[in-house]
Coordinates of C-alpha atoms and ligand atoms in Angstrom, one line a residue:
M25 CA -42.2 21.7 -44.4
K26 CA -45.0 19.3 -44.6
A27 CA -45.3 16.6 -41.9
F28 CA -44.9 13.0 -42.1
A29 CA -48.1 11.5 -41.1
C30 CA -48.3 8.1 -39.3
F31 CA -51.6 6.3 -38.5
G32 CA -51.2 3.7 -35.6
E33 CA -51.9 2.7 -32.3
L34 CA -49.8 3.8 -29.4
L35 CA -48.9 1.1 -26.9
V36 CA -47.3 0.4 -23.4
R37 CA -44.4 -2.1 -23.5
L38 CA -43.8 -3.8 -20.2
T39 CA -40.4 -5.4 -20.4
T40 CA -39.0 -8.2 -18.3
T41 CA -35.9 -7.4 -16.4
G42 CA -33.2 -9.8 -15.4
V43 CA -33.7 -13.4 -16.5
D44 CA -36.9 -14.3 -15.2
P45 CA -39.6 -15.1 -17.8
L46 CA -43.2 -13.6 -16.9
Y47 CA -44.4 -16.4 -14.9
G48 CA -41.6 -15.9 -12.6
L49 CA -43.1 -12.5 -11.7
P50 CA -40.1 -10.4 -13.0
Q51 CA -40.0 -6.7 -12.4
L52 CA -41.3 -4.9 -15.4
V53 CA -40.1 -1.5 -17.1
P54 CA -42.5 0.3 -19.0
F55 CA -41.8 2.1 -22.5
I56 CA -44.2 3.8 -25.0
G57 CA -44.1 2.2 -28.6
G58 CA -46.0 1.3 -31.4
A59 CA -44.8 0.8 -34.8
E60 CA -46.0 3.8 -36.5
A61 CA -45.1 6.2 -33.6
N62 CA -41.7 4.6 -33.4
V63 CA -41.4 5.9 -37.3
A64 CA -42.8 9.3 -36.0
V65 CA -40.3 9.7 -33.3
G66 CA -37.4 8.5 -35.4
L67 CA -38.1 10.9 -38.1
Q68 CA -38.5 13.5 -35.6
R69 CA -35.1 13.1 -34.2
L70 CA -33.7 13.1 -37.8
G71 CA -35.1 16.6 -38.4
H72 CA -38.3 16.3 -39.9
K73 CA -41.7 17.2 -39.1
A74 CA -44.0 14.1 -37.9
K75 CA -47.4 13.8 -36.8
M76 CA -49.4 11.0 -35.3
I77 CA -53.0 10.3 -36.1
S78 CA -54.3 8.1 -33.4
V79 CA -57.1 7.2 -30.7
I80 CA -55.8 6.7 -27.0
P81 CA -58.0 5.8 -23.9
D82 CA -59.0 8.8 -21.9
N83 CA -57.0 7.5 -18.7
D84 CA -53.5 8.0 -17.4
L85 CA -51.9 5.6 -19.5
G86 CA -53.0 7.2 -22.5
L87 CA -51.9 10.7 -21.3
A88 CA -48.2 8.7 -20.4
A89 CA -48.2 7.4 -24.4
V90 CA -49.0 10.9 -25.9
Q91 CA -46.9 12.7 -23.8
E92 CA -43.9 10.4 -24.2
V93 CA -44.4 10.8 -28.1
R94 CA -45.0 14.6 -27.8
K95 CA -41.7 15.0 -25.9
W96 CA -39.7 14.0 -29.0
G97 CA -41.5 17.1 -30.8
V98 CA -44.3 14.6 -32.8
D99 CA -47.4 16.7 -33.4
T100 CA -50.1 14.9 -31.5
S101 CA -53.0 17.3 -32.1
D102 CA -54.7 14.7 -34.1
V103 CA -54.8 11.9 -31.4
T104 CA -58.2 12.1 -29.8
T105 CA -59.2 10.2 -26.7
Q106 CA -62.1 8.2 -26.1
P107 CA -63.4 6.0 -23.1
G108 CA -61.6 2.4 -23.3
R109 CA -58.4 0.5 -22.2
M110 CA -54.7 1.1 -23.5
G111 CA -53.2 -1.4 -25.7
L112 CA -50.4 -3.2 -23.8
Y113 CA -47.6 -5.7 -24.7
F114 CA -45.2 -7.8 -22.4
L115 CA -41.8 -8.4 -23.8
T116 CA -39.9 -11.4 -22.1
T117 CA -36.5 -10.5 -23.0
G118 CA -34.4 -13.5 -24.3
A119 CA -30.9 -14.0 -24.3
I120 CA -28.3 -16.4 -26.1
H121 CA -30.6 -19.2 -27.4
R122 CA -33.8 -18.2 -25.5
P123 CA -35.8 -16.0 -28.1
S124 CA -37.5 -13.1 -26.9
D125 CA -41.4 -13.3 -26.9
I126 CA -44.1 -11.0 -26.8
L127 CA -47.6 -11.2 -25.1
Y128 CA -50.1 -8.9 -26.8
D129 CA -52.7 -7.6 -24.5
R130 CA -54.7 -5.0 -26.6
A131 CA -57.7 -6.9 -27.8
G132 CA -60.5 -4.4 -27.2
S133 CA -58.3 -1.4 -27.0
A134 CA -59.4 2.3 -27.3
F135 CA -57.8 2.4 -30.8
A136 CA -59.1 -1.4 -31.7
T137 CA -62.5 -0.3 -31.1
A138 CA -62.3 3.3 -32.4
D139 CA -65.2 4.3 -35.0
F140 CA -63.0 5.5 -37.6
S141 CA -65.6 6.1 -40.2
K142 CA -65.8 10.0 -39.2
L143 CA -62.0 10.5 -39.8
D144 CA -61.8 13.4 -42.2
W145 CA -58.6 12.2 -44.1
P146 CA -58.6 15.1 -46.3
A147 CA -58.3 17.4 -43.5
L148 CA -55.7 14.9 -41.5
L149 CA -53.4 14.9 -44.7
A150 CA -53.9 18.8 -45.8
N151 CA -50.3 19.6 -44.6
A152 CA -48.6 16.1 -45.0
S153 CA -46.2 14.9 -47.7
W154 CA -46.3 11.3 -46.9
L155 CA -48.8 8.8 -44.9
H156 CA -47.3 5.9 -43.1
V157 CA -49.3 2.9 -42.1
S158 CA -48.3 -0.7 -41.0
G159 CA -49.8 -4.2 -40.9
V160 CA -49.6 -4.2 -37.1
T161 CA -52.7 -1.9 -37.5
A162 CA -54.6 -3.9 -40.1
A163 CA -54.0 -6.9 -37.9
L164 CA -56.5 -5.2 -35.4
G165 CA -59.7 -5.8 -36.9
Q166 CA -61.7 -5.0 -39.9
N167 CA -62.6 -1.4 -38.7
C168 CA -58.6 -0.8 -38.5
V169 CA -58.1 -2.4 -42.3
D170 CA -61.1 0.1 -43.5
A171 CA -59.7 3.2 -41.8
A172 CA -56.0 2.6 -43.2
L173 CA -57.4 2.0 -46.8
A174 CA -59.6 5.1 -46.6
G175 CA -56.2 6.9 -45.3
M176 CA -54.1 5.7 -48.1
K177 CA -56.8 6.4 -51.0
A178 CA -57.4 9.7 -49.6
A179 CA -53.6 10.1 -49.6
K180 CA -53.4 9.4 -53.4
A181 CA -56.2 11.7 -54.3
L182 CA -54.5 14.4 -52.5
G183 CA -50.9 13.7 -54.0
V184 CA -49.7 12.6 -50.7
K185 CA -47.2 9.5 -51.0
V186 CA -48.0 6.4 -49.1
S187 CA -45.6 4.3 -47.0
F188 CA -46.5 1.0 -45.8
D189 CA -44.4 -1.6 -43.6
C190 CA -46.1 -5.0 -43.9
N191 CA -45.1 -5.9 -40.3
Y192 CA -46.6 -9.2 -40.2
R193 CA -47.6 -10.2 -36.9
P194 CA -49.1 -13.7 -37.0
K195 CA -50.3 -13.4 -33.2
L196 CA -52.5 -10.4 -33.9
W197 CA -53.9 -11.9 -37.1
E198 CA -54.8 -15.0 -35.6
A199 CA -56.3 -13.5 -32.5
W200 CA -58.8 -11.8 -34.8
G201 CA -59.1 -14.6 -37.7
G202 CA -58.5 -11.8 -40.2
D203 CA -57.5 -12.9 -43.8
A204 CA -53.9 -11.4 -43.6
P205 CA -52.8 -12.5 -47.1
T206 CA -56.0 -10.8 -48.8
L207 CA -55.8 -7.6 -46.6
I208 CA -52.2 -7.1 -46.5
K209 CA -52.0 -7.5 -50.5
Q210 CA -55.3 -4.7 -50.4
L211 CA -53.2 -2.1 -48.3
M212 CA -49.9 -2.9 -50.5
S213 CA -51.7 -2.2 -53.6
H214 CA -52.1 1.7 -52.7
A215 CA -48.5 2.1 -51.5
D216 CA -45.8 4.0 -53.1
L217 CA -43.2 2.5 -51.0
I218 CA -43.5 -0.8 -49.3
F219 CA -41.1 -2.0 -46.1
G220 CA -41.3 -5.5 -46.6
G221 CA -39.0 -8.8 -47.8
Y222 CA -39.6 -11.7 -50.1
R223 CA -41.3 -13.7 -47.3
D224 CA -44.3 -11.0 -47.3
I225 CA -44.5 -10.9 -50.8
E226 CA -44.7 -14.9 -50.9
L227 CA -47.1 -14.7 -48.1
V228 CA -49.5 -12.1 -50.0
F229 CA -49.1 -14.0 -53.2
K230 CA -49.2 -17.5 -51.5
T231 CA -46.2 -18.6 -53.7
K232 CA -42.5 -19.3 -53.3
F233 CA -39.7 -17.5 -55.6
D234 CA -36.6 -19.3 -56.7
G235 CA -33.5 -18.8 -54.7
E236 CA -31.8 -19.1 -51.4
D237 CA -33.4 -17.9 -48.6
G238 CA -32.5 -14.2 -48.0
S239 CA -30.8 -14.1 -51.3
M240 CA -30.7 -10.9 -53.9
A241 CA -32.3 -13.4 -56.6
R242 CA -35.4 -14.5 -54.5
N243 CA -35.8 -10.8 -53.2
R244 CA -35.6 -9.5 -56.8
A245 CA -38.1 -12.3 -58.1
A246 CA -40.3 -11.1 -55.4
A247 CA -39.8 -7.5 -56.0
D248 CA -40.6 -8.1 -59.8
H249 CA -43.8 -9.9 -58.9
A250 CA -44.9 -6.9 -56.6
F251 CA -43.9 -4.1 -59.3
A252 CA -46.0 -6.2 -62.0
T253 CA -49.1 -6.3 -59.8
F254 CA -48.8 -2.9 -58.0
P255 CA -48.7 0.3 -60.5
D256 CA -48.0 2.7 -57.8
L257 CA -45.3 0.9 -56.2
M258 CA -41.6 2.5 -56.7
R259 CA -39.7 0.9 -53.8
L260 CA -39.7 -2.4 -52.1
I261 CA -37.4 -2.2 -49.2
S262 CA -36.2 -4.8 -46.2
T263 CA -33.4 -5.7 -43.8
R264 CA -31.9 -9.2 -44.2
R265 CA -31.1 -10.4 -40.3
T266 CA -29.1 -13.2 -39.9
Q267 CA -29.3 -14.6 -36.2
V268 CA -26.1 -15.7 -34.6
N269 CA -27.9 -16.1 -31.3
V270 CA -30.4 -13.7 -29.4
D271 CA -27.6 -11.3 -28.5
H272 CA -25.8 -11.5 -31.8
N273 CA -27.4 -10.6 -35.5
R274 CA -26.0 -9.5 -38.5
L275 CA -27.9 -6.6 -40.5
A276 CA -28.2 -5.6 -44.1
G277 CA -30.6 -3.4 -46.2
L278 CA -31.8 -4.0 -49.4
M279 CA -33.8 -1.9 -51.9
F280 CA -35.7 -2.8 -55.0
T281 CA -36.7 -0.3 -57.7
R282 CA -38.2 -1.4 -61.1
S283 CA -34.8 -1.0 -62.3
E284 CA -32.1 -1.7 -59.5
S285 CA -31.2 -4.0 -56.9
L286 CA -29.4 -2.4 -54.0
E287 CA -27.8 -3.6 -50.7
T288 CA -25.9 -2.1 -48.0
R289 CA -22.8 -3.7 -46.2
T290 CA -23.5 -6.3 -43.6
Y291 CA -23.1 -5.1 -39.9
D292 CA -22.3 -7.2 -36.8
I293 CA -24.6 -6.4 -33.8
A294 CA -23.2 -8.3 -31.0
G295 CA -24.6 -7.7 -27.4
I296 CA -27.7 -6.4 -28.6
I297 CA -29.5 -4.0 -25.7
D298 CA -33.0 -4.1 -27.4
R299 CA -34.0 -5.4 -30.7
I300 CA -37.6 -4.2 -30.7
G301 CA -38.2 -1.4 -33.0
G302 CA -35.1 -2.0 -35.2
G303 CA -37.4 -2.4 -38.2
D304 CA -39.1 0.8 -37.5
A305 CA -35.7 2.6 -36.8
F306 CA -34.3 1.3 -40.2
A307 CA -37.7 2.6 -42.0
A308 CA -37.2 5.9 -40.4
G309 CA -33.6 6.2 -41.5
V310 CA -34.7 5.2 -45.1
L311 CA -37.5 7.7 -44.9
H312 CA -35.1 10.4 -43.7
G313 CA -32.8 9.6 -46.7
I314 CA -35.5 10.0 -49.1
L315 CA -37.0 12.9 -47.5
S316 CA -33.9 14.6 -47.4
G317 CA -33.3 14.1 -51.5
K318 CA -30.7 11.4 -51.3
T319 CA -29.8 8.6 -53.6
D320 CA -31.5 5.6 -53.2
Q321 CA -28.2 4.0 -52.2
D322 CA -27.5 6.7 -49.3
A323 CA -31.1 6.3 -48.2
L324 CA -30.3 2.8 -47.7
D325 CA -27.1 3.2 -45.9
L326 CA -28.8 5.8 -43.5
G327 CA -31.6 3.3 -42.7
I328 CA -29.2 0.5 -42.0
A329 CA -27.2 3.0 -39.6
C330 CA -30.4 3.8 -37.9
G331 CA -31.5 0.4 -37.6
C332 CA -28.3 -0.8 -36.1
L333 CA -27.7 2.0 -33.7
K334 CA -31.3 1.2 -32.4
H335 CA -30.3 -2.0 -31.3
A336 CA -27.9 0.2 -28.7
I337 CA -30.8 1.9 -27.3
P338 CA -33.4 0.8 -24.8
G339 CA -37.1 1.1 -25.5
D340 CA -39.1 1.2 -28.9
F341 CA -38.2 4.5 -30.0
S342 CA -34.9 5.2 -32.7
L343 CA -33.2 8.3 -30.7
A344 CA -30.3 8.3 -33.0
N345 CA -29.8 11.9 -34.7
A346 CA -28.2 12.7 -38.1
T347 CA -24.7 13.2 -36.4
D348 CA -24.9 9.6 -35.0
L349 CA -25.7 8.1 -38.4
N350 CA -23.2 10.0 -40.1
A351 CA -20.6 9.2 -37.4
F352 CA -21.8 5.2 -38.0
L353 CA -21.3 5.3 -41.7
S354 CA -18.1 7.0 -41.6
D355 CA -16.7 4.4 -39.3
D356 CA -15.5 7.0 -36.7
G357 CA -14.9 4.2 -34.1
F358 CA -16.0 3.8 -30.6
D359 CA -13.9 5.5 -28.5
V360 CA -15.6 7.9 -25.9
K361 CA -16.6 11.3 -27.5
R362 CA -15.1 14.0 -25.2
Ligands
ELE12 O1 -45.4 -5.2 -32.6 C1 -46.4 -4.4 -32.7 O2 -47.5 -4.7 -32.7 C2 -45.9 -3.2 -32.3 O3 -46.2 -2.3 -33.0 C3 -44.7 -2.7 -31.4 C4 -43.2 -2.6 -31.6 O4 -42.7 -1.8 -31.2 C5 -43.0 -2.6 -33.4 O5 -43.8 -3.6 -34.0 C6 -41.3 -3.0 -33.4 O6 -41.3 -3.5 -34.7 P1 -39.9 -4.0 -35.0 O7 -39.1 -2.6 -35.6 O8 -39.9 -4.9 -36.3 O9 -39.0 -4.6 -33.9

């Protein structure tokens, strides 16, 4: 089986417990995450072979991160170490009408300051079927943008498919001062599959499409614009999230191909345990469907199942397996399984 390669930063997340915000000095619980690592673990849990291409600091936090990803079976042989610091983020968990808040502390991390120019992409992708990159990586600095672009170009030359998740993070782009619309658009132009909605397409083309917020019409118009601009693009995929409040969201999946507009049922998620990583879980579920040769509608349904289930799992990683997704989609009910 060829591997699904993910290039990005491994992070330590420090999550507040209880109701105290950070200034109340709450207890913090650590989790390992990072957008691309979340997809790698999610895919591994769904029976695929995933590998991580990354740089971690040569200290105990780097070791903790790589061990946690490896624990779920992800191939970490292309994760290298160098002196430096670990990328961190603090999550203040919101509730009801108080939104969750992320404080990034990852500037100058081993990954963000790595010299990627020596990466041997053809060797790294020799046994890969796909390369997955996200806009979070690009938001870390020009060296990271250049590395992502080099990886994508090498993938195309080798016939390896490219999946790109826009993952627009304004706080990171503002901290760096990078030109997000231009650089995200450049990355999009190499993708076969983009995880992103009409807002991402509006961002990069600096325009607004007609239609209600979140409507199929507005998403279709955005997708048509993207398909007309990016010849390699085959699928534009996103979630549609409606927030009743912080603990209660409604989630649906949307997929646009050059000829079709698909959507899933809308699922009610009340009593959310942990929303972080929900988008990455959705991506892993859709990719699981595509890698398994499912129809686009089935892949989208698997994505929304995986995304919904993640909201009931603490931490960044999507740990649902294929049985869990199938039970969710067949409305198996919620009684204790015994
Ligand atoms: O934000 C970042 O910089 C990260 O890489 C860490 C987060 O774990 C993922 O981004 C999760 O993103 P969602 O799946 O959209 O919740």
